[in-house]
CSV table of C-alpha atoms in Angstrom, one decimal:
chain,number,residue,atom,x,y,z
U,1182,MET,CA,-14.5,31.6,14.0
U,1183,ASN,CA,-16.4,34.7,14.1
U,1184,PRO,CA,-20.1,34.9,13.0
U,1185,ASP,CA,-19.1,36.7,10.0
U,1186,GLY,CA,-16.8,34.0,8.9
U,1187,SER,CA,-13.5,35.5,9.7
U,1188,LEU,CA,-11.0,33.9,11.6
U,1189,LYS,CA,-10.3,34.6,15.3
U,1190,PRO,CA,-6.8,35.9,15.7
U,1191,ASP,CA,-6.1,34.8,19.1
U,1192,GLY,CA,-3.5,32.1,19.7
U,1193,GLU,CA,-5.7,30.0,21.8
U,1194,ASN,CA,-7.6,29.1,18.7
U,1195,ASN,CA,-4.6,28.7,16.5
U,1196,PRO,CA,-3.7,25.0,16.1
U,1197,ALA,CA,-0.9,25.7,13.6
U,1198,ASN,CA,1.0,27.2,16.7
U,1199,GLN,CA,0.5,24.0,18.7
U,1200,ASP,CA,1.7,20.4,18.2
U,1201,ALA,CA,-2.0,19.4,18.1
U,1202,ALA,CA,-5.2,21.4,19.0
U,1203,PRO,CA,-6.5,20.4,22.4
U,1204,GLY,CA,-9.6,18.2,22.1
U,1205,ALA,CA,-9.4,17.9,18.4
U,1206,LYS,CA,-10.9,14.8,17.1
U,1207,ALA,CA,-10.8,13.0,13.7
U,1208,LEU,CA,-14.4,13.3,12.3
U,1209,PRO,CA,-16.3,11.3,9.7
U,1210,VAL,CA,-15.3,11.9,6.2
U,1211,THR,CA,-17.5,12.0,3.1
U,1212,PRO,CA,-15.7,9.6,0.8
U,1213,PRO,CA,-15.3,10.2,-3.2
U,1214,GLN,CA,-17.6,8.7,-5.6
U,1215,PRO,CA,-17.4,4.8,-5.7
U,1216,GLY,CA,-15.9,4.9,-9.1
U,1217,ASP,CA,-13.1,7.2,-8.3
U,1218,LEU,CA,-10.1,5.0,-7.0
U,1219,THR,CA,-7.5,7.5,-7.8
U,1220,THR,CA,-7.2,11.3,-7.8
U,1221,ALA,CA,-5.0,13.4,-9.9
U,1222,PRO,CA,-2.6,15.7,-8.0
U,1223,GLY,CA,-4.1,18.8,-9.3
U,1224,ASP,CA,-7.5,17.7,-8.0
U,1225,VAL,CA,-6.1,17.8,-4.3
U,1226,MET,CA,-3.9,20.9,-4.1
U,1227,LYS,CA,-5.1,24.3,-5.2
U,1228,ASP,CA,-3.9,27.9,-4.6
U,1229,SER,CA,-6.3,30.3,-2.9
U,1230,ASP,CA,-6.3,33.7,-1.3
U,1231,THR,CA,-8.2,35.9,1.3
U,1232,ALA,CA,-11.1,36.7,-1.1
U,1233,ASN,CA,-11.7,32.9,-1.8
U,1234,PHE,CA,-10.8,31.5,1.6
U,1235,MET,CA,-14.5,31.1,2.7
U,1236,ALA,CA,-15.4,29.2,-0.4
U,1237,ASP,CA,-12.1,27.1,-0.7
U,1238,VAL,CA,-11.6,26.3,3.0
U,1239,ILE,CA,-14.7,27.1,5.2
U,1240,GLU,CA,-17.4,25.8,2.8
U,1241,ALA,CA,-15.3,23.1,1.2
U,1242,SER,CA,-14.3,21.7,4.6
U,1243,LYS,CA,-18.0,20.8,5.3
U,1244,GLN,CA,-17.7,18.1,2.7
U,1245,VAL,CA,-14.1,16.8,3.3
U,1246,PRO,CA,-11.3,18.0,5.6
U,1247,VAL,CA,-9.3,20.9,4.0
U,1248,ILE,CA,-5.5,21.2,4.8
U,1249,VAL,CA,-4.5,24.9,4.5
U,1250,TYR,CA,-0.8,25.1,3.8
U,1251,PHE,CA,0.9,28.5,4.4
U,1252,TRP,CA,4.0,29.0,2.4
U,1253,ALA,CA,6.2,31.5,0.3
U,1254,GLU,CA,8.6,31.4,-2.6
U,1255,TRP,CA,11.5,32.3,-0.4
U,1256,CYS,CA,10.8,29.6,2.0
U,1257,GLY,CA,13.6,26.9,1.7
U,1258,PRO,CA,11.9,24.2,3.9
U,1259,CYS,CA,8.6,24.7,1.9
U,1260,LYS,CA,10.5,23.4,-1.3
U,1261,GLN,CA,10.9,20.0,0.4
U,1262,PHE,CA,7.6,20.1,2.4
U,1263,GLY,CA,5.2,21.0,-0.3
U,1264,PRO,CA,5.9,18.2,-2.7
U,1265,ALA,CA,5.8,15.8,0.3
U,1266,LEU,CA,2.4,17.0,1.4
U,1267,LYS,CA,1.2,16.7,-2.2
U,1268,LYS,CA,2.4,13.1,-2.5
U,1269,VAL,CA,0.6,12.1,0.9
U,1270,VAL,CA,-2.6,13.9,0.0
U,1271,THR,CA,-2.7,12.5,-3.5
U,1272,GLN,CA,-2.4,9.1,-2.0
U,1273,ALA,CA,-5.4,9.7,0.3
U,1274,ALA,CA,-7.3,10.0,-3.1
U,1275,GLY,CA,-9.9,12.5,-2.2
U,1276,LEU,CA,-10.4,12.0,1.5
U,1277,VAL,CA,-8.8,15.4,2.1
U,1278,LYS,CA,-7.9,18.4,0.0
U,1279,VAL,CA,-5.1,21.1,0.4
U,1280,VAL,CA,-5.4,24.8,-0.1
U,1281,LYS,CA,-2.1,26.7,-0.6
U,1282,ILE,CA,-1.9,30.3,0.8
U,1283,ASN,CA,1.0,32.5,-0.3
U,1284,VAL,CA,1.7,34.5,3.0
U,1285,ASP,CA,3.4,37.3,1.1
U,1286,GLU,CA,0.4,37.7,-1.3
U,1287,ASN,CA,-2.3,37.3,1.7
U,1288,GLN,CA,-0.5,39.1,4.6
U,1289,GLU,CA,-3.8,40.0,6.3
U,1290,LEU,CA,-5.1,36.5,6.3
U,1291,ALA,CA,-1.6,35.3,7.5
U,1292,GLY,CA,-1.8,38.0,10.3
U,1293,GLN,CA,-5.4,36.7,11.4
U,1294,MET,CA,-4.1,33.3,11.6
U,1295,ARG,CA,-1.0,34.5,13.6
U,1296,ILE,CA,1.2,32.7,11.2
U,1297,GLN,CA,4.8,33.2,12.7
U,1298,SER,CA,6.8,30.8,10.7
U,1299,ILE,CA,6.3,28.6,7.7
U,1300,PRO,CA,5.6,26.1,6.5
U,1301,ALA,CA,2.5,26.3,8.6
U,1302,VAL,CA,-0.5,23.9,8.3
U,1303,TYR,CA,-4.0,24.1,9.5
U,1304,ALA,CA,-6.6,21.2,9.3
U,1305,PHE,CA,-10.3,22.4,8.9
U,1306,LYS,CA,-13.5,20.3,9.3
U,1307,ASP,CA,-17.0,21.6,9.1
U,1308,GLY,CA,-15.8,25.1,8.7
U,1309,GLN,CA,-13.8,25.1,11.8
U,1310,PRO,CA,-9.8,24.6,12.5
U,1311,THR,CA,-9.3,21.3,14.2
U,1312,ASP,CA,-5.4,20.8,14.4
U,1313,GLY,CA,-2.2,22.1,12.9
U,1314,PHE,CA,1.5,22.3,13.0
U,1315,THR,CA,4.5,24.4,11.9
U,1316,GLY,CA,7.7,23.2,10.4
U,1317,ALA,CA,8.6,20.8,7.6
U,1318,LEU,CA,7.6,17.5,8.9
U,1319,PRO,CA,9.0,14.3,7.2
U,1320,GLU,CA,6.5,12.4,5.0
U,1321,SER,CA,5.8,9.8,7.5
U,1322,GLN,CA,4.5,12.2,10.0
U,1323,ILE,CA,2.6,14.2,7.3
U,1324,LYS,CA,0.8,10.7,6.8
U,1325,THR,CA,0.1,10.4,10.3
U,1326,PHE,CA,-1.5,13.8,10.5
U,1327,ILE,CA,-3.5,13.2,7.4
U,1328,ASP,CA,-4.7,9.8,8.6
U,1329,LYS,CA,-5.9,11.7,11.9
U,1330,GLN,CA,-7.9,14.1,9.9
U,1331,THR,CA,-9.6,11.4,7.8
U,1332,GLY,CA,-10.5,9.3,11.0
U,1333,GLY,CA,-8.3,6.4,9.6
U,1334,ALA,CA,-10.6,5.9,6.5
U,1335,LYS,CA,-9.0,4.0,3.8
U,1336,PRO,CA,-8.5,5.7,0.5
U,1337,PRO,CA,-10.8,4.1,-2.3
U,1338,LEU,CA,-7.7,2.7,-4.1
U,1339,GLU,CA,-6.6,0.9,-1.0
U,1340,ALA,CA,-10.0,-0.4,0.0
U,1341,ALA,CA,-10.4,-1.6,-3.7
U,1342,LEU,CA,-7.2,-3.6,-3.4
U,1343,ASP,CA,-8.3,-5.0,-0.2
U,1344,ASP,CA,-11.7,-6.1,-1.7
U,1345,ALA,CA,-9.9,-7.6,-4.8
U,1346,GLN,CA,-7.5,-9.7,-2.6
U,1347,ALA,CA,-10.4,-11.0,-0.3
U,1348,ALA,CA,-12.2,-12.0,-3.5
U,1349,LEU,CA,-9.1,-13.8,-4.9
U,1350,ASP,CA,-8.5,-15.6,-1.4
U,1351,ALA,CA,-12.3,-16.6,-1.6
U,1352,GLY,CA,-11.7,-18.2,-5.0
U,1353,ASP,CA,-13.8,-15.6,-6.8
U,1354,VAL,CA,-11.6,-15.1,-9.6
U,1355,THR,CA,-14.0,-13.3,-11.8
U,1356,ALA,CA,-14.6,-10.5,-9.0
U,1357,ALA,CA,-10.9,-10.4,-8.2
U,1358,GLY,CA,-10.1,-9.8,-11.9
U,1359,ALA,CA,-12.7,-7.2,-12.4
U,1360,ILE,CA,-11.6,-5.1,-9.3
U,1361,PHE,CA,-7.8,-5.5,-10.1
U,1362,GLY,CA,-8.5,-4.6,-13.7
U,1363,LYS,CA,-10.3,-1.4,-12.8
U,1364,ILE,CA,-7.4,-0.3,-10.5
U,1365,GLN,CA,-5.0,-1.2,-13.2
U,1366,ALA,CA,-6.9,0.7,-15.8
U,1367,GLN,CA,-6.7,3.9,-13.5
U,1368,ASP,CA,-3.3,3.4,-12.2
U,1369,PRO,CA,-1.2,1.3,-14.8
U,1370,ALA,CA,1.9,1.0,-12.7
U,1371,ASN,CA,0.2,0.0,-9.5
U,1372,GLU,CA,2.4,-2.9,-8.2
U,1373,LYS,CA,-0.4,-4.7,-6.1
U,1374,ALA,CA,-2.9,-4.5,-9.1
U,1375,LEU,CA,-0.4,-5.8,-11.6
U,1376,ALA,CA,0.6,-8.6,-9.1
U,1377,GLY,CA,-3.1,-9.4,-8.6
U,1378,MET,CA,-3.8,-9.7,-12.3
U,1379,ILE,CA,-1.0,-12.3,-12.7
U,1380,ARG,CA,-2.3,-14.3,-9.7
U,1381,VAL,CA,-5.9,-14.1,-11.1
U,1382,ALA,CA,-4.6,-15.6,-14.3
U,1383,LEU,CA,-2.7,-18.2,-12.3
U,1384,ALA,CA,-5.9,-19.1,-10.3
U,1385,ALA,CA,-8.0,-19.4,-13.4
U,1386,GLY,CA,-5.4,-22.0,-14.9
U,1387,GLU,CA,-4.2,-19.4,-17.6
U,1388,HIS,CA,-0.6,-20.0,-17.0
U,1389,ASP,CA,0.3,-18.8,-20.7
U,1390,GLN,CA,-1.6,-15.6,-20.0
U,1391,ALA,CA,0.3,-15.0,-16.7
U,1392,LYS,CA,3.6,-15.6,-18.5
U,1393,GLU,CA,2.7,-13.0,-21.2
U,1394,MET,CA,1.9,-10.5,-18.5
U,1395,ILE,CA,5.1,-11.2,-16.9
U,1396,ASP,CA,7.0,-10.7,-20.0
U,1397,SER,CA,5.3,-7.5,-20.8
U,1398,LEU,CA,6.5,-5.8,-17.6
U,1399,PRO,CA,9.5,-3.5,-17.6
U,1400,PRO,CA,12.4,-4.7,-15.4
U,1401,GLU,CA,11.9,-2.0,-12.8
U,1402,LEU,CA,8.4,-3.5,-12.0
U,1403,THR,CA,9.4,-7.0,-12.0
U,1404,ALA,CA,11.6,-6.3,-9.1
U,1405,LYS,CA,8.9,-4.9,-7.0
U,1406,PRO,CA,8.1,-7.2,-4.0
U,1407,ASP,CA,4.4,-8.0,-4.8
U,1408,ILE,CA,5.1,-8.6,-8.6
U,1409,ALA,CA,8.3,-10.6,-7.8
U,1410,ALA,CA,6.2,-12.9,-5.5
U,1411,ALA,CA,3.5,-13.3,-8.1
U,1412,ILE,CA,6.3,-14.3,-10.6
U,1413,ALA,CA,7.6,-16.8,-8.1
U,1414,ALA,CA,4.2,-18.3,-7.8
U,1415,VAL,CA,3.7,-18.7,-11.5
U,1416,GLU,CA,7.2,-20.3,-11.8
U,1417,LEU,CA,6.5,-22.7,-9.0
U,1418,SER,CA,3.0,-23.6,-10.3
U,1419,ARG,CA,4.7,-24.5,-13.7
U,1420,GLN,CA,7.1,-26.6,-12.0
U,1421,GLY,CA,4.6,-28.4,-10.0
U,1422,GLN,CA,2.5,-29.1,-13.0
U,1423,ASP,CA,5.6,-30.5,-14.8
U,1424,THR,CA,6.2,-32.9,-11.9
U,1425,GLY,CA,4.7,-36.4,-12.1
U,1426,GLU,CA,2.2,-37.8,-9.6
U,1427,ALA,CA,2.9,-37.9,-5.8
U,1428,ASP,CA,2.4,-41.6,-5.5
U,1429,GLU,CA,5.3,-42.3,-7.8
U,1430,TYR,CA,7.6,-40.5,-5.5
U,1431,ARG,CA,6.1,-42.0,-2.3
U,1432,SER,CA,7.0,-45.4,-3.8
U,1433,ARG,CA,10.5,-44.5,-4.5
U,1434,LEU,CA,10.9,-43.0,-0.9
U,1435,GLU,CA,9.5,-46.1,0.5
U,1436,LYS,CA,12.3,-48.0,-1.4
U,1437,ASN,CA,15.0,-45.4,-0.2
U,1438,GLU,CA,14.3,-42.7,2.1
U,1439,ASN,CA,17.5,-40.9,0.9
U,1440,ASP,CA,16.4,-40.5,-2.6
U,1441,HIS,CA,16.7,-36.8,-2.4
U,1442,GLN,CA,15.2,-36.2,-5.9
U,1443,ALA,CA,12.4,-38.2,-5.2
U,1444,ARG,CA,11.7,-36.1,-2.0
U,1445,PHE,CA,12.2,-32.8,-4.0
U,1446,ASP,CA,9.8,-34.0,-6.7
U,1447,LEU,CA,7.3,-35.2,-4.2
U,1448,ALA,CA,7.3,-31.5,-2.6
U,1449,MET,CA,6.8,-30.1,-5.9
U,1450,ALA,CA,4.0,-32.6,-6.7
U,1451,PHE,CA,2.2,-31.5,-3.5
U,1452,TYR,CA,2.8,-27.8,-4.5
U,1453,GLY,CA,1.2,-28.4,-7.9
U,1454,SER,CA,-1.8,-29.7,-6.2
U,1455,ASN,CA,-2.2,-26.9,-3.8
U,1456,GLN,CA,-0.8,-28.7,-0.9
U,1457,THR,CA,1.6,-26.0,0.1
U,1458,GLU,CA,2.0,-27.1,3.7
U,1459,ALA,CA,2.9,-30.6,2.7
U,1460,ALA,CA,5.3,-29.3,0.1
U,1461,ILE,CA,7.0,-27.1,2.7
U,1462,ASP,CA,7.2,-30.1,5.1
U,1463,GLU,CA,9.0,-32.3,2.6
U,1464,LEU,CA,11.5,-29.6,1.5
U,1465,LEU,CA,12.3,-29.0,5.1
U,1466,ASP,CA,12.8,-32.7,5.7
U,1467,LEU,CA,15.1,-32.8,2.6
U,1468,PHE,CA,17.1,-29.8,3.7
U,1469,SER,CA,17.6,-31.4,7.3
U,1470,ARG,CA,18.9,-34.6,5.6
U,1471,ALA,CA,21.0,-33.1,2.9
U,1472,PRO,CA,21.3,-29.2,3.1
U,1473,LYS,CA,24.0,-29.1,0.4
U,1474,TRP,CA,22.3,-31.5,-2.1
U,1475,ASP,CA,22.0,-30.1,-5.6
U,1476,ASP,CA,23.4,-26.6,-4.7
U,1477,GLU,CA,21.1,-26.3,-1.8
U,1478,ALA,CA,18.1,-26.8,-4.0
U,1479,ALA,CA,15.8,-27.3,-0.9
U,1480,ARG,CA,16.7,-24.2,0.7
U,1481,LYS,CA,16.4,-22.1,-2.4
U,1482,GLN,CA,12.9,-23.8,-3.3
U,1483,LEU,CA,11.8,-23.0,0.1
U,1484,LEU,CA,12.6,-19.3,-0.2
U,1485,LYS,CA,10.9,-19.2,-3.3
U,1486,ILE,CA,7.6,-20.6,-1.8
U,1487,PHE,CA,7.9,-18.3,1.1
U,1488,ASP,CA,8.2,-15.2,-1.4
U,1489,ALA,CA,5.3,-16.5,-3.3
U,1490,LEU,CA,3.1,-16.8,-0.5
U,1491,GLY,CA,4.0,-13.3,0.9
U,1492,ALA,CA,5.5,-12.2,4.1
U,1493,ALA,CA,2.1,-12.0,6.0
U,1494,ASP,CA,1.2,-15.6,5.2
U,1495,PRO,CA,1.2,-17.9,8.5
U,1496,LEU,CA,2.7,-20.8,6.4
U,1497,ALA,CA,5.5,-18.7,5.2
U,1498,ALA,CA,6.2,-17.2,8.7
U,1499,SER,CA,6.3,-20.7,10.3
U,1500,GLY,CA,8.3,-22.1,7.4
U,1501,ARG,CA,10.9,-19.4,7.7
U,1502,LYS,CA,11.3,-20.1,11.4
U,1503,ARG,CA,11.7,-23.7,10.9
U,1504,LEU,CA,14.4,-23.2,8.3
U,1505,SER,CA,16.2,-20.8,10.4
U,1506,SER,CA,16.3,-23.3,13.2
U,1507,LEU,CA,17.8,-25.9,10.7
U,1508,LEU,CA,20.3,-23.4,9.5
U,1509,PHE,CA,21.5,-22.5,12.9
U,1510,SER,CA,21.2,-25.7,14.6
């Protein structure tokens, strides 16, 4: 960068013509305001030109990283790359911004930047180019590039989801509901927020409310993994509540350890009283004794419990491993 603010034309300072600028570092990012969990697409990508480059890129990059995207109407790869870039930057929710420069309309600027092919991308931070690339990268690589510019900072929406889940895991239903509700208000189709609200209702003992929420969802959302897991949790909880006391089934099993219905009901009684590990143990025991009983009820119920717990849950992981061992023994 020259003292007058113009760009140096030499290739040495042109990160867009390199895979990555030597010595480029991801720098701290000024986050959006706390209440802004989502960012509209129009807020993160704007058209600019040579006359406004100083304000839109140089000065703006002193607040958040600015991605400068060089393109043209005739550029075929740009037609796929542009929307992918917009999607990734929108998901970053204000941690970065994109400025589009049409090379045909801004040939002098493109010449200063030594743009040789498009799409070409520069990253600016604190008024300086820090990184760049040329070519239509796939969405996954665009995300990696953007994450590098933000220093790995989580977008506000993602951070809020983490806070809500942490509150729910800690039993703070009120806080979890407030955060999930705020996210849902700003992003009504957010899968994790919808699933979170269902689990909040379940944790509060509001089974009817949870059921109403599920019934109001369109089919395309109920099939989403997080929501499907929350639905499974509600169904299992209802089934557990409808089951009798554990002592009744223990007594029946003492008289006949091959009373499969009693063992199944004992497992559900355990699940209904939040003894999930004990429920899994009983169902695995039942499956080992009678894998085909009641149309493989033990295996199907185990899978439903694992789905309700989520793939990252240690109980689900160990339970699936134990079930696999029984299946292939």
